[in-house]
Amino acid sequence: MADEILATPSGAILELRLNRPEKKNAITAAMYAALADALTEAANDPRIRVVTILGRDGIFSSGNDLRDFQQSPPLDTNQPVFRFLSAISNFPKILVAGVEGAAVGVGTTMLLHCDLVLAAPSAMFSMPFVDLGLVPEAASSLLLPQLIGPQRAAKHLLLGDPFDAETALRYGLVTDIVIGDLEARVRNIAEAIAAKPPEAVRITKRLIRSNQAEVQARVDEEAALFAGRLTSAEAAEAFAAFFERRAPNFG
Ligand code: COA
């Protein structure tokens, strides 16, 4: 497992890389724990000013590991997935994400907590929670409608429609589309921020994201509902259908 999250510090920048390409970077409880721990340490480490989040092999993340969720559903809010959501939504320093290929579920919703998101033209975002018998997480039920309005949020959270990099740019979910070397651009931006006066940067982030209490309350509310949904018959059928590569049947 140690290699499935790569945490590489370099000066004032910590790079976090999802590194499980054989499962399209699906995130297990152990990976959530590693991410949560790395973010907590980075928040407390005075040397770190910026954290970057990357996928690999042309994929950002296929979201929660459905097998892991099925076998050991996180039924209380101390579980690694919820520790990660709390850590990322309260992270006081700058988060820069670089997205190539699929960003499914939490692969998209974690971006709502990143300060700058660069996307390759191949990036494809989706939040198929309802199709899986689940509910939105990471305060996406609050932040997405705030960002794009309830009608468009319904299109992506209820209908589960995927959207591409151009749409994400129009929505304001991503900062820029990068043609060429995405990771080099992520590094450049991280270095530029790391060179700025750190206190001014931190205070500005806090001002931009001034609704932290409301966001944390929604993360918690969704987490309780999400945990309940994981053991529902609807989720059991949806997960089984995914692994059996068939259409689900909800009766
Ligand atoms: N959880 C567990 N395993 C996953 C996974 C996930 N979220 N996403 C992919 N995998 C596994 C597949 O089961 C497959 O495993 P196998 O090789 O042992 O059969 C492997 O990763 C490759 O996935 P595959 O579906 O064959 O790749 P693809 O390129 O055809 O499609 C995705 C990529 C991301 C579009 C597709 O895998 C997908 O839709 N995944 C599920 C996304 C999802 O619903 N996430 C949960 C959101 S809450």
PDB file of N, CA, C and O and ligand atoms in Angstrom, residues 20-24 26-27 59 61-69 102 104-106 128-129 132 134 137 226 242-243 245, ligand 1:
ATOM      1  N   ARG A  20      -2.229   4.199  -8.237  1.00  0.00           N
ATOM      2  CA  ARG A  20      -2.790   2.844  -8.282  1.00  0.00           C
ATOM      3  C   ARG A  20      -3.406   2.649  -9.670  1.00  0.00           C
ATOM      4  O   ARG A  20      -4.617   2.435  -9.822  1.00  0.00           O
ATOM      5  N   PRO A  21      -2.569   2.752 -10.693  1.00  0.00           N
ATOM      6  CA  PRO A  21      -3.098   2.815 -12.063  1.00  0.00           C
ATOM      7  C   PRO A  21      -3.874   1.569 -12.468  1.00  0.00           C
ATOM      8  O   PRO A  21      -4.805   1.650 -13.264  1.00  0.00           O
ATOM      9  N   GLU A  22      -3.503   0.409 -11.889  1.00  0.00           N
ATOM     10  CA  GLU A  22      -4.195  -0.831 -12.312  1.00  0.00           C
ATOM     11  C   GLU A  22      -5.667  -0.811 -11.913  1.00  0.00           C
ATOM     12  O   GLU A  22      -6.474  -1.537 -12.483  1.00  0.00           O
ATOM     13  N   LYS A  23      -6.030   0.027 -10.947  1.00  0.00           N
ATOM     14  CA  LYS A  23      -7.447   0.193 -10.569  1.00  0.00           C
ATOM     15  C   LYS A  23      -7.899   1.622 -10.858  1.00  0.00           C
ATOM     16  O   LYS A  23      -8.813   2.150 -10.204  1.00  0.00           O
ATOM     17  N   LYS A  24      -7.258   2.228 -11.834  1.00  0.00           N
ATOM     18  CA  LYS A  24      -7.640   3.588 -12.268  1.00  0.00           C
ATOM     19  C   LYS A  24      -7.626   4.582 -11.098  1.00  0.00           C
ATOM     20  O   LYS A  24      -8.461   5.472 -11.002  1.00  0.00           O
ATOM     21  N   ALA A  26      -8.531   4.182  -8.061  1.00  0.00           N
ATOM     22  CA  ALA A  26      -9.628   4.095  -7.079  1.00  0.00           C
ATOM     23  C   ALA A  26      -9.006   4.208  -5.687  1.00  0.00           C
ATOM     24  O   ALA A  26      -7.927   3.663  -5.431  1.00  0.00           O
ATOM     25  N   ILE A  27      -9.690   4.914  -4.804  1.00  0.00           N
ATOM     26  CA  ILE A  27      -9.088   5.250  -3.500  1.00  0.00           C
ATOM     27  C   ILE A  27      -9.651   4.345  -2.399  1.00  0.00           C
ATOM     28  O   ILE A  27     -10.861   4.332  -2.138  1.00  0.00           O
ATOM     29  N   ILE A  59      -4.766   9.283 -15.774  1.00  0.00           N
ATOM     30  CA  ILE A  59      -6.039   9.212 -15.034  1.00  0.00           C
ATOM     31  C   ILE A  59      -5.869   9.897 -13.691  1.00  0.00           C
ATOM     32  O   ILE A  59      -4.831   9.745 -13.041  1.00  0.00           O
ATOM     33  N   SER A  61      -8.595  10.004 -10.960  1.00  0.00           N
ATOM     34  CA  SER A  61      -9.081   9.001 -10.007  1.00  0.00           C
ATOM     35  C   SER A  61     -10.462   8.493 -10.412  1.00  0.00           C
ATOM     36  O   SER A  61     -11.315   9.270 -10.837  1.00  0.00           O
ATOM     37  N   SER A  62     -10.665   7.183 -10.243  1.00  0.00           N
ATOM     38  CA  SER A  62     -11.995   6.614 -10.473  1.00  0.00           C
ATOM     39  C   SER A  62     -12.840   6.673  -9.201  1.00  0.00           C
ATOM     40  O   SER A  62     -13.876   6.023  -9.115  1.00  0.00           O
ATOM     41  N   GLY A  63     -12.380   7.437  -8.216  1.00  0.00           N
ATOM     42  CA  GLY A  63     -13.218   7.686  -7.032  1.00  0.00           C
ATOM     43  C   GLY A  63     -13.038   6.648  -5.950  1.00  0.00           C
ATOM     44  O   GLY A  63     -12.037   5.922  -5.889  1.00  0.00           O
ATOM     45  N   ASN A  64     -14.027   6.570  -5.095  1.00  0.00           N
ATOM     46  CA  ASN A  64     -13.976   5.604  -3.997  1.00  0.00           C
ATOM     47  C   ASN A  64     -13.792   4.191  -4.544  1.00  0.00           C
ATOM     48  O   ASN A  64     -14.418   3.835  -5.542  1.00  0.00           O
ATOM     49  N   ASP A  65     -12.968   3.395  -3.868  1.00  0.00           N
ATOM     50  CA  ASP A  65     -12.837   1.998  -4.269  1.00  0.00           C
ATOM     51  C   ASP A  65     -14.115   1.264  -3.862  1.00  0.00           C
ATOM     52  O   ASP A  65     -14.385   1.082  -2.669  1.00  0.00           O
ATOM     53  N   LEU A  66     -14.873   0.851  -4.853  1.00  0.00           N
ATOM     54  CA  LEU A  66     -16.197   0.286  -4.563  1.00  0.00           C
ATOM     55  C   LEU A  66     -16.083  -1.066  -3.855  1.00  0.00           C
ATOM     56  O   LEU A  66     -16.919  -1.402  -3.018  1.00  0.00           O
ATOM     57  N   ARG A  67     -15.034  -1.820  -4.188  1.00  0.00           N
ATOM     58  CA  ARG A  67     -14.850  -3.128  -3.536  1.00  0.00           C
ATOM     59  C   ARG A  67     -14.574  -2.917  -2.037  1.00  0.00           C
ATOM     60  O   ARG A  67     -15.148  -3.576  -1.179  1.00  0.00           O
ATOM     61  N   ASP A  68     -13.696  -1.970  -1.774  1.00  0.00           N
ATOM     62  CA  ASP A  68     -13.332  -1.654  -0.396  1.00  0.00           C
ATOM     63  C   ASP A  68     -14.559  -1.175   0.385  1.00  0.00           C
ATOM     64  O   ASP A  68     -14.805  -1.597   1.521  1.00  0.00           O
ATOM     65  N   PHE A  69     -15.339  -0.298  -0.249  1.00  0.00           N
ATOM     66  CA  PHE A  69     -16.549   0.224   0.397  1.00  0.00           C
ATOM     67  C   PHE A  69     -17.543  -0.889   0.692  1.00  0.00           C
ATOM     68  O   PHE A  69     -18.205  -0.887   1.715  1.00  0.00           O
ATOM     69  N   ALA A 102     -10.044  10.591 -16.357  1.00  0.00           N
ATOM     70  CA  ALA A 102     -11.257  10.505 -15.532  1.00  0.00           C
ATOM     71  C   ALA A 102     -11.036  11.049 -14.130  1.00  0.00           C
ATOM     72  O   ALA A 102     -10.014  10.782 -13.487  1.00  0.00           O
ATOM     73  N   VAL A 104     -13.663  10.776 -11.223  1.00  0.00           N
ATOM     74  CA  VAL A 104     -15.006  10.282 -10.896  1.00  0.00           C
ATOM     75  C   VAL A 104     -15.259  10.453  -9.397  1.00  0.00           C
ATOM     76  O   VAL A 104     -14.361  10.246  -8.578  1.00  0.00           O
ATOM     77  N   GLY A 105     -16.490  10.772  -9.036  1.00  0.00           N
ATOM     78  CA  GLY A 105     -16.884  10.843  -7.630  1.00  0.00           C
ATOM     79  C   GLY A 105     -15.993  11.811  -6.861  1.00  0.00           C
ATOM     80  O   GLY A 105     -15.881  12.989  -7.202  1.00  0.00           O
ATOM     81  N   VAL A 106     -15.329  11.270  -5.834  1.00  0.00           N
ATOM     82  CA  VAL A 106     -14.458  12.121  -5.018  1.00  0.00           C
ATOM     83  C   VAL A 106     -13.306  12.693  -5.862  1.00  0.00           C
ATOM     84  O   VAL A 106     -12.721  13.719  -5.503  1.00  0.00           O
ATOM     85  N   PRO A 128     -21.297  10.184 -10.121  1.00  0.00           N
ATOM     86  CA  PRO A 128     -22.430   9.259 -10.271  1.00  0.00           C
ATOM     87  C   PRO A 128     -22.933   8.688  -8.951  1.00  0.00           C
ATOM     88  O   PRO A 128     -23.273   7.499  -8.873  1.00  0.00           O
ATOM     89  N   PHE A 129     -23.000   9.524  -7.907  1.00  0.00           N
ATOM     90  CA  PHE A 129     -23.377   9.004  -6.586  1.00  0.00           C
ATOM     91  C   PHE A 129     -24.768   8.362  -6.599  1.00  0.00           C
ATOM     92  O   PHE A 129     -24.959   7.275  -6.077  1.00  0.00           O
ATOM     93  N   LEU A 132     -25.134   5.015  -8.006  1.00  0.00           N
ATOM     94  CA  LEU A 132     -24.553   3.977  -7.144  1.00  0.00           C
ATOM     95  C   LEU A 132     -25.378   3.762  -5.881  1.00  0.00           C
ATOM     96  O   LEU A 132     -24.959   3.049  -4.973  1.00  0.00           O
ATOM     97  N   LEU A 134     -25.928   6.049  -3.756  1.00  0.00           N
ATOM     98  CA  LEU A 134     -25.295   6.838  -2.694  1.00  0.00           C
ATOM     99  C   LEU A 134     -25.814   8.277  -2.738  1.00  0.00           C
ATOM    100  O   LEU A 134     -26.744   8.594  -3.489  1.00  0.00           O
ATOM    101  N   GLU A 137     -20.908  13.653  -1.592  1.00  0.00           N
ATOM    102  CA  GLU A 137     -20.039  13.852  -0.423  1.00  0.00           C
ATOM    103  C   GLU A 137     -19.131  15.060  -0.653  1.00  0.00           C
ATOM    104  O   GLU A 137     -19.239  15.732  -1.675  1.00  0.00           O
ATOM    105  N   PHE A 226     -24.278   9.258   3.783  1.00  0.00           N
ATOM    106  CA  PHE A 226     -23.491   8.407   2.889  1.00  0.00           C
ATOM    107  C   PHE A 226     -23.243   7.053   3.555  1.00  0.00           C
ATOM    108  O   PHE A 226     -23.412   5.997   2.929  1.00  0.00           O
ATOM    109  N   PHE A 242     -21.691  -2.996 -11.237  1.00  0.00           N
ATOM    110  CA  PHE A 242     -20.417  -2.469 -11.748  1.00  0.00           C
ATOM    111  C   PHE A 242     -19.410  -3.596 -11.907  1.00  0.00           C
ATOM    112  O   PHE A 242     -18.786  -3.741 -12.967  1.00  0.00           O
ATOM    113  N   PHE A 243     -19.271  -4.430 -10.875  1.00  0.00           N
ATOM    114  CA  PHE A 243     -18.240  -5.468 -10.942  1.00  0.00           C
ATOM    115  C   PHE A 243     -18.627  -6.596 -11.898  1.00  0.00           C
ATOM    116  O   PHE A 243     -17.764  -7.251 -12.460  1.00  0.00           O
ATOM    117  N   ARG A 245     -20.151  -5.981 -14.621  1.00  0.00           N
ATOM    118  CA  ARG A 245     -20.203  -5.296 -15.924  1.00  0.00           C
ATOM    119  C   ARG A 245     -21.557  -5.481 -16.597  1.00  0.00           C
ATOM    120  O   ARG A 245     -21.674  -5.908 -17.739  1.00  0.00           O
TER     121      ARG A 245
HETATM  122  N1  COA B   1     -13.509   0.882  -7.382  1.00  0.00           N
HETATM  123  C1  COA B   1     -12.946  -0.328  -7.472  1.00  0.00           C
HETATM  124  N2  COA B   1     -12.376  -0.776  -8.615  1.00  0.00           N
HETATM  125  C2  COA B   1     -12.384   0.039  -9.674  1.00  0.00           C
HETATM  126  C3  COA B   1     -12.959   1.323  -9.645  1.00  0.00           C
HETATM  127  C4  COA B   1     -13.542   1.754  -8.422  1.00  0.00           C
HETATM  128  N3  COA B   1     -14.075   2.949  -8.286  1.00  0.00           N
HETATM  129  N4  COA B   1     -12.814   1.902 -10.855  1.00  0.00           N
HETATM  130  C5  COA B   1     -12.156   1.019 -11.617  1.00  0.00           C
HETATM  131  N5  COA B   1     -11.902  -0.119 -10.918  1.00  0.00           N
HETATM  132  C6  COA B   1     -11.221  -1.317 -11.368  1.00  0.00           C
HETATM  133  C7  COA B   1     -12.095  -2.152 -12.302  1.00  0.00           C
HETATM  134  O1  COA B   1     -12.934  -3.022 -11.559  1.00  0.00           O
HETATM  135  C8  COA B   1     -11.022  -2.874 -13.094  1.00  0.00           C
HETATM  136  O2  COA B   1     -10.532  -3.919 -12.283  1.00  0.00           O
HETATM  137  P1  COA B   1     -10.144  -5.348 -12.966  1.00  0.00           P
HETATM  138  O3  COA B   1      -9.042  -5.039 -13.941  1.00  0.00           O
HETATM  139  O4  COA B   1      -9.698  -6.183 -11.806  1.00  0.00           O
HETATM  140  O5  COA B   1     -11.410  -5.838 -13.642  1.00  0.00           O
HETATM  141  C9  COA B   1      -9.892  -1.866 -13.224  1.00  0.00           C
HETATM  142  O6  COA B   1     -10.098  -0.928 -12.172  1.00  0.00           O
HETATM  143  C10 COA B   1      -9.916  -1.090 -14.538  1.00  0.00           C
HETATM  144  O7  COA B   1     -11.190  -0.483 -14.671  1.00  0.00           O
HETATM  145  P2  COA B   1     -12.032  -0.474 -16.052  1.00  0.00           P
HETATM  146  O8  COA B   1     -13.448  -0.165 -15.715  1.00  0.00           O
HETATM  147  O9  COA B   1     -11.778  -1.739 -16.789  1.00  0.00           O
HETATM  148  O10 COA B   1     -11.304   0.751 -16.802  1.00  0.00           O
HETATM  149  P3  COA B   1     -11.924   1.687 -17.953  1.00  0.00           P
HETATM  150  O11 COA B   1     -10.761   2.440 -18.498  1.00  0.00           O
HETATM  151  O12 COA B   1     -12.770   0.874 -18.889  1.00  0.00           O
HETATM  152  O13 COA B   1     -12.888   2.689 -17.190  1.00  0.00           O
HETATM  153  C11 COA B   1     -13.536   4.207 -15.456  1.00  0.00           C
HETATM  154  C12 COA B   1     -12.379   3.616 -16.273  1.00  0.00           C
HETATM  155  C13 COA B   1     -12.936   5.087 -14.348  1.00  0.00           C
HETATM  156  C14 COA B   1     -14.419   5.055 -16.369  1.00  0.00           C
HETATM  157  C15 COA B   1     -14.382   3.058 -14.873  1.00  0.00           C
HETATM  158  O14 COA B   1     -13.491   2.141 -14.236  1.00  0.00           O
HETATM  159  C16 COA B   1     -15.399   3.460 -13.852  1.00  0.00           C
HETATM  160  O15 COA B   1     -16.450   3.966 -14.190  1.00  0.00           O
HETATM  161  N6  COA B   1     -15.136   3.169 -12.556  1.00  0.00           N
HETATM  162  C17 COA B   1     -16.078   3.331 -11.467  1.00  0.00           C
HETATM  163  C18 COA B   1     -16.218   4.788 -11.120  1.00  0.00           C
HETATM  164  C19 COA B   1     -17.135   4.956  -9.955  1.00  0.00           C
HETATM  165  O16 COA B   1     -18.305   4.683 -10.012  1.00  0.00           O
HETATM  166  N7  COA B   1     -16.554   5.417  -8.835  1.00  0.00           N
HETATM  167  C20 COA B   1     -17.211   5.611  -7.590  1.00  0.00           C
HETATM  168  C21 COA B   1     -17.675   7.006  -7.452  1.00  0.00           C
HETATM  169  S1  COA B   1     -18.421   7.239  -5.835  1.00  0.00           S
END
